CSV table of C-alpha atoms in Angstrom, one decimal:
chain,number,residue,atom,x,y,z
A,279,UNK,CA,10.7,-1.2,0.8
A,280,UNK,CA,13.0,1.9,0.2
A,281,UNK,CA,15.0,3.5,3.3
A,282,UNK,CA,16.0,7.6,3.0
A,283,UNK,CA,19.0,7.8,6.1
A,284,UNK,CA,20.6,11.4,6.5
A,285,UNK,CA,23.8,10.5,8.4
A,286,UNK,CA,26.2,13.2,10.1
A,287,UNK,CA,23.9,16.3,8.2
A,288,UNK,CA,26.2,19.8,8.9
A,289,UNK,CA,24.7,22.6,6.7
A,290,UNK,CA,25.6,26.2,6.8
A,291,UNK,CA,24.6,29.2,4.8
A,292,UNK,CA,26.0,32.7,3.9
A,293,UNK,CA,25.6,35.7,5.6
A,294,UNK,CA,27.0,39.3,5.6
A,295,UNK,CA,28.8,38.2,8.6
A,296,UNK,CA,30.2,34.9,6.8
A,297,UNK,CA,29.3,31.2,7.0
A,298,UNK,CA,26.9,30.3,9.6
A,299,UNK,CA,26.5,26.6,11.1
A,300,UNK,CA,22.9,25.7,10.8
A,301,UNK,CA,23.0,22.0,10.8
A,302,UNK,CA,25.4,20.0,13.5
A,303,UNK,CA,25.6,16.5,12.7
A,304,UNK,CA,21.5,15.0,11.9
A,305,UNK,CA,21.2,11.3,12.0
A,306,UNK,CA,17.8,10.2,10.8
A,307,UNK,CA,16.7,6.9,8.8
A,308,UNK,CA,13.0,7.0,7.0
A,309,UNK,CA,11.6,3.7,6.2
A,310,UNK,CA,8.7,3.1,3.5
A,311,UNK,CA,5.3,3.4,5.2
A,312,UNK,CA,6.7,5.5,7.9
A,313,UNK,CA,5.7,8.6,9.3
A,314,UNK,CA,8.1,10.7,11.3
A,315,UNK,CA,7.2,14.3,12.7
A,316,UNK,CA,10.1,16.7,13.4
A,317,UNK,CA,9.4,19.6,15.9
A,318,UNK,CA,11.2,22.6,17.7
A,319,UNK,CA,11.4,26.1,18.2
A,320,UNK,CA,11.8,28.6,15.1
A,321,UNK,CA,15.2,28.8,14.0
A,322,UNK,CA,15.9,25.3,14.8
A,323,UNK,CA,17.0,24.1,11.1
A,324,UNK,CA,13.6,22.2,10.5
A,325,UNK,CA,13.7,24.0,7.1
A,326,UNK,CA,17.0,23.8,6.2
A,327,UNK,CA,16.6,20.1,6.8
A,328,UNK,CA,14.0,19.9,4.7
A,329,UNK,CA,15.6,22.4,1.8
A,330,UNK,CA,19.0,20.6,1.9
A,331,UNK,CA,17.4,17.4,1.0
A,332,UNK,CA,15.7,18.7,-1.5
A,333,UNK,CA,19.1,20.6,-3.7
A,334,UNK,CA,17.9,24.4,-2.7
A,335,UNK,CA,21.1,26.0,-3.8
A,336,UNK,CA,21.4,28.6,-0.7
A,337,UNK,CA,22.2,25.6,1.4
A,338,UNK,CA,25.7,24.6,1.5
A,339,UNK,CA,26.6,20.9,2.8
A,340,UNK,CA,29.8,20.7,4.4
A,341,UNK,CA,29.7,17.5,5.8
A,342,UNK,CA,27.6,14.1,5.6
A,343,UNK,CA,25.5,12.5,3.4
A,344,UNK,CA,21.6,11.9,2.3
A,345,UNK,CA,21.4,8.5,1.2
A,346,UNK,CA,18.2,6.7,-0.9
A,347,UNK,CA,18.5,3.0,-1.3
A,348,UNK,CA,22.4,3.7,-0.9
A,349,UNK,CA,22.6,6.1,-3.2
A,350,UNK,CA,23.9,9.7,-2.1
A,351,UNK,CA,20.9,12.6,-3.5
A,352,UNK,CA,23.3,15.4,-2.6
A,353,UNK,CA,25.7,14.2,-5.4
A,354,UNK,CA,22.3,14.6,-7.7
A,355,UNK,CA,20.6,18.2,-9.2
A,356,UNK,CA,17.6,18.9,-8.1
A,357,UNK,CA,15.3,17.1,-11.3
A,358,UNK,CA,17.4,13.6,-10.4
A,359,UNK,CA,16.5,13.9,-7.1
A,360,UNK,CA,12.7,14.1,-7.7
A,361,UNK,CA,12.8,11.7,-10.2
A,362,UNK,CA,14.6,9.4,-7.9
A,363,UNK,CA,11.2,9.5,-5.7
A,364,UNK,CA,12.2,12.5,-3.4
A,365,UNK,CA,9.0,15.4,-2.6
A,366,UNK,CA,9.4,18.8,-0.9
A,367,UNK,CA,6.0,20.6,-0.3
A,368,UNK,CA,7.2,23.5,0.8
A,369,UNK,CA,6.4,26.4,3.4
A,370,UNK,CA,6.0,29.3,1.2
A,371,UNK,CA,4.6,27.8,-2.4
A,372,UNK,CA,6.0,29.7,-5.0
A,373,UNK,CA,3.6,31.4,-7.9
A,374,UNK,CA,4.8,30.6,-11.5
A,375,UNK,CA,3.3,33.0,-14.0
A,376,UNK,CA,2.0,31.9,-17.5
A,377,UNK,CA,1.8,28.4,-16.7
A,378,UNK,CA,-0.8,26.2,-15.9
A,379,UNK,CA,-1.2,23.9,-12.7
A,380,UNK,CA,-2.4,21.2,-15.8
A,381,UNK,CA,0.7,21.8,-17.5
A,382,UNK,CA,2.9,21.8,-15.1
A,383,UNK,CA,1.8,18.6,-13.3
A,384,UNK,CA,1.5,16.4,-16.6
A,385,UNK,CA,5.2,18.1,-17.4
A,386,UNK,CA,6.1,16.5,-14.1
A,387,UNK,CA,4.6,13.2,-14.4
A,388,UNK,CA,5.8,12.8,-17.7
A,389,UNK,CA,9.9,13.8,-16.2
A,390,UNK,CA,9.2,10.8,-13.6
A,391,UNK,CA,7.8,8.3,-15.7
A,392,UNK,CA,9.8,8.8,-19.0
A,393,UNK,CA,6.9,9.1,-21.1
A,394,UNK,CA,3.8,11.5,-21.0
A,395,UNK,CA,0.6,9.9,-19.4
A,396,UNK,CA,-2.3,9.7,-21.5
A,397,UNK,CA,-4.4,12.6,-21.8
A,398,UNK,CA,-7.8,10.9,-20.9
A,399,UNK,CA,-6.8,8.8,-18.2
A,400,UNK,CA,-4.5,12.1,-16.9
A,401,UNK,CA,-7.6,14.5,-17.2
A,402,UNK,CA,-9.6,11.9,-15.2
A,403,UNK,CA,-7.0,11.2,-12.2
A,404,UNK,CA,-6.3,14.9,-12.3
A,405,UNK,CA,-9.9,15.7,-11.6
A,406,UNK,CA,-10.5,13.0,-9.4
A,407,UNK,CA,-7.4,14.1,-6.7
A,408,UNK,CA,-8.6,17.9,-7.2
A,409,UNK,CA,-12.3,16.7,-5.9
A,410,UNK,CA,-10.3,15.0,-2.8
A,411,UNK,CA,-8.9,18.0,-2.2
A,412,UNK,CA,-12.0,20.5,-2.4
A,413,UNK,CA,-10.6,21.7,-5.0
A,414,UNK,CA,-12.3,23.3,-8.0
A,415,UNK,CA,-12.0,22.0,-11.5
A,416,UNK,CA,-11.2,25.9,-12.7
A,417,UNK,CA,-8.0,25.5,-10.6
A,418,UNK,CA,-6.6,23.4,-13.1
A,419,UNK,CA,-6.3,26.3,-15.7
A,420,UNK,CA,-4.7,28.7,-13.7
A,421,UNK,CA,-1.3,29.8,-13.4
A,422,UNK,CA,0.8,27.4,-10.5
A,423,UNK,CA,-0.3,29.5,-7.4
A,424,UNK,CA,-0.8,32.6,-8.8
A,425,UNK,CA,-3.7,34.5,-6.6
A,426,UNK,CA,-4.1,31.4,-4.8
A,427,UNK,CA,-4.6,31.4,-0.9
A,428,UNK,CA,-2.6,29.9,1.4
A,429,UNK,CA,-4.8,27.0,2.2
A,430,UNK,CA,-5.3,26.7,-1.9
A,431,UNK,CA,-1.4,26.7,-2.1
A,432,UNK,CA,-1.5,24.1,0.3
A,433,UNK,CA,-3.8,21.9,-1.4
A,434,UNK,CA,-2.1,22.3,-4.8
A,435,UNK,CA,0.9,21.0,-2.8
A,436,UNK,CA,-0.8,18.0,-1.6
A,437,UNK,CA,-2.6,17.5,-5.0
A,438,UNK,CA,0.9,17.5,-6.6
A,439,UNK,CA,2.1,14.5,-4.0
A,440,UNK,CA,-1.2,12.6,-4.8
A,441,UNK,CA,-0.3,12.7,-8.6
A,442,UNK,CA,3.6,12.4,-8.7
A,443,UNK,CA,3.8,10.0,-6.2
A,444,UNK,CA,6.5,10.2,-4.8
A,445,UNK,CA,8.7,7.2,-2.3
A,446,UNK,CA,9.2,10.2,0.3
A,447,UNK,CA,7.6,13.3,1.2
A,448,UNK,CA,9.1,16.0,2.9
A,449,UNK,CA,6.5,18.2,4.2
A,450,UNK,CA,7.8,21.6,5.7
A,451,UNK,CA,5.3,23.0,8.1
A,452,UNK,CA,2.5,22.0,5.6
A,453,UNK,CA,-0.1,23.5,8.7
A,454,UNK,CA,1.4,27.0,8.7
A,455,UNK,CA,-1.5,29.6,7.4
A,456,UNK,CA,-4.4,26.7,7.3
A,457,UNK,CA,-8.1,26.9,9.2
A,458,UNK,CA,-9.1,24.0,10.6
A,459,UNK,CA,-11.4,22.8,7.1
A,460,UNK,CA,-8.5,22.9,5.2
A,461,UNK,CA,-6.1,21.5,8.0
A,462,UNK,CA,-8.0,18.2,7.8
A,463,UNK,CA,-9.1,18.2,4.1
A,464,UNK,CA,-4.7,18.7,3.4
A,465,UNK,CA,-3.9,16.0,6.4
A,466,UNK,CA,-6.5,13.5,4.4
A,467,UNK,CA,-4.8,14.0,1.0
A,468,UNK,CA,-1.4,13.0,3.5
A,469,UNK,CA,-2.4,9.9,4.9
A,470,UNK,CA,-4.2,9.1,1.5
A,471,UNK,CA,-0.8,9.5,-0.2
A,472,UNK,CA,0.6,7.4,2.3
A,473,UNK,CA,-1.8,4.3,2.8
A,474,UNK,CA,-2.4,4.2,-1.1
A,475,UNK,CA,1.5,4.2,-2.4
A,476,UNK,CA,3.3,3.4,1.0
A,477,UNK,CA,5.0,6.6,1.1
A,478,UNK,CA,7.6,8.0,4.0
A,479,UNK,CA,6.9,11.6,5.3
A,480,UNK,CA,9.0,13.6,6.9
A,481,UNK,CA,6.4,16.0,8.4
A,482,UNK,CA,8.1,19.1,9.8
A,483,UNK,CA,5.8,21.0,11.9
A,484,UNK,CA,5.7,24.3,15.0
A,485,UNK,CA,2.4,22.4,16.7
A,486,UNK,CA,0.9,19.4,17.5
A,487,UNK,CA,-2.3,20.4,15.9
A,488,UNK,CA,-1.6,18.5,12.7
A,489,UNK,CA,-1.0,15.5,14.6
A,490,UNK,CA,-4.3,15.2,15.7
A,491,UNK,CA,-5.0,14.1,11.7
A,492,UNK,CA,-1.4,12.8,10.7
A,493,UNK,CA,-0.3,10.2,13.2
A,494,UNK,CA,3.7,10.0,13.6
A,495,UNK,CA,5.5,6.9,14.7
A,496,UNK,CA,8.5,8.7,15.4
A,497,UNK,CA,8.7,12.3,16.6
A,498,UNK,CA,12.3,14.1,16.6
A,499,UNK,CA,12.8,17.2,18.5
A,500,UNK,CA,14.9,19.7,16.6
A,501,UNK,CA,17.3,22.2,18.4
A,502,UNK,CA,20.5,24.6,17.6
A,503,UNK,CA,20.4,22.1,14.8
A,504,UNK,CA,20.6,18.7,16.4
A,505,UNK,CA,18.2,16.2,17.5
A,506,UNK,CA,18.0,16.9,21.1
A,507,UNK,CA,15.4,14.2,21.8
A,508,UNK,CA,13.3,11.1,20.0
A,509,UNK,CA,10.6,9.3,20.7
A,510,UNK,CA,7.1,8.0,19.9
A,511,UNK,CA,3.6,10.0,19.9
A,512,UNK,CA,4.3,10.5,23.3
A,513,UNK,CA,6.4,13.1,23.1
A,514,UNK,CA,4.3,15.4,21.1
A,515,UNK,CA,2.1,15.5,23.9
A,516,UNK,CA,4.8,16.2,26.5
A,517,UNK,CA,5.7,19.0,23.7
A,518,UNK,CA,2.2,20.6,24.0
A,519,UNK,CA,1.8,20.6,27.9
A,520,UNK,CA,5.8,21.9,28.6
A,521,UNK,CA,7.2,23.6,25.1
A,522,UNK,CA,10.7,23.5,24.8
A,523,UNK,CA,12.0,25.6,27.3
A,524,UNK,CA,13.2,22.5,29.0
A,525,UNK,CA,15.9,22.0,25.7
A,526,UNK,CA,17.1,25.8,26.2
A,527,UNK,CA,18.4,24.7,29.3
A,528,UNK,CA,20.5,21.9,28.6
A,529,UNK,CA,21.8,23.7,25.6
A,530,UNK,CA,22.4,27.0,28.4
């Protein structure tokens, strides 16, 4: 059992006008096994949530900490922190010319575990998460994202969380650009993740669509960047039928 607790979170960024608050004080504690969906509004801080935890440098931290078993991730670079166990699959993949998805998920594998994994048995687990996915052996060949789709992207993310396996997932808005094929063929490869290697996701998410597929425990309601409300499943529903015009108010 591993715990990820962010306690007292303030984040702020620069911007030609100077500093700007974007984070105001999170509190939230993961547990192994769990799953908790975080919702609100654009411009919320759901994704500078999710890039703070994972070391993007644009993201300042002023105040707080993000701690893993105790130990504080912000005081690590970026590489500690995913070899500590710590997975971003982010909005907007990234393309990385001239090298291969193969490559660069055996490089990976190899930074967690300390030693490279055999090439057979790597070829074989490799293929066998791709065919989970939908995904075409030829993918494996070609450069990290590079002409890929955005529900390809989104798979490769997945596809990298199946083979890097990680203690916690942070998955930022992982539904954003998908049809609804590859909305459930990505939300299987999730709660595959999570039944096989007990991993805690922090799913961060506009809609309640993905829900539907990846059932939360605990949903968090994200606003001006502070958890306005908490609950169970529940309260995804009562999200879907009102919006969050009902928060807008109280912070009026």
């Amino acid at each position: 059992m591993s715990t990820l607790e962010i306690k007292n979170l303030h984040v702020q960024v620069e911007t030609n006008e100077g500093p700007k608050q974007i984070l105001k004080g999170v509190d939230l504690t993961i547990n192994s096994g769990e799953i908790h969906a975080v919702m609100g509004p654009n411009g919320s801080g759901k994704s500078t949530l999710a890039y703070s935890i994972a070391g993007h440098p644009k993201y300042e931290v002023t105040e707080g900490e993000v701690l893993l078993d105790g130990e504080n991730i912000l005081e690590m670079s970026v590489d500690e922190r995913a070899r500590a166990g710590m997975f971003l699959a982010m909005q907007y993949p990234v393309e990385v010319a001239g090298v291969s998805v193969s490559n660069f998920l055996r490089t990976a594998r190899t930074a967690i575990d300390g030693e490279a994994p055999k090439l057979r048995t790597w070829v074989k687990d490799m293929k066998t998460a791709m065919q989970r996915l939908h995904m075409d052996d030829k993918f494996a060949n070609r450069d990290v994202n590079s002409g890929f789709s955005g529900g390809e992207k989104k798979r490769h993310e997945i596809l990298q969380m199946e083979l890097l396996r990680p203690r916690f997932a942070v998955l930022d808005e992982t539904d954003s650009g998908l049809d609804i094929d590859a909305l459930r063929v990505v939300a299987e490869g999730v709660n595959r993740v999570h039944q096989e290697r007990n991993t805690g996701i922090l799913l961060i998410t506009h809609y309640t669509r993905i829900l539907r597929y990846i059932k939360p425990q605990f949903v968090h309601v994200f606003v001006d960047g502070r958890m306005a409300e908490q609950g169970g499943p529940e309260l995804a529903n009562r999200l879907e039928e009102e919006g969050y015009d009902r928060f807008f108010q109280k912070v009026q």
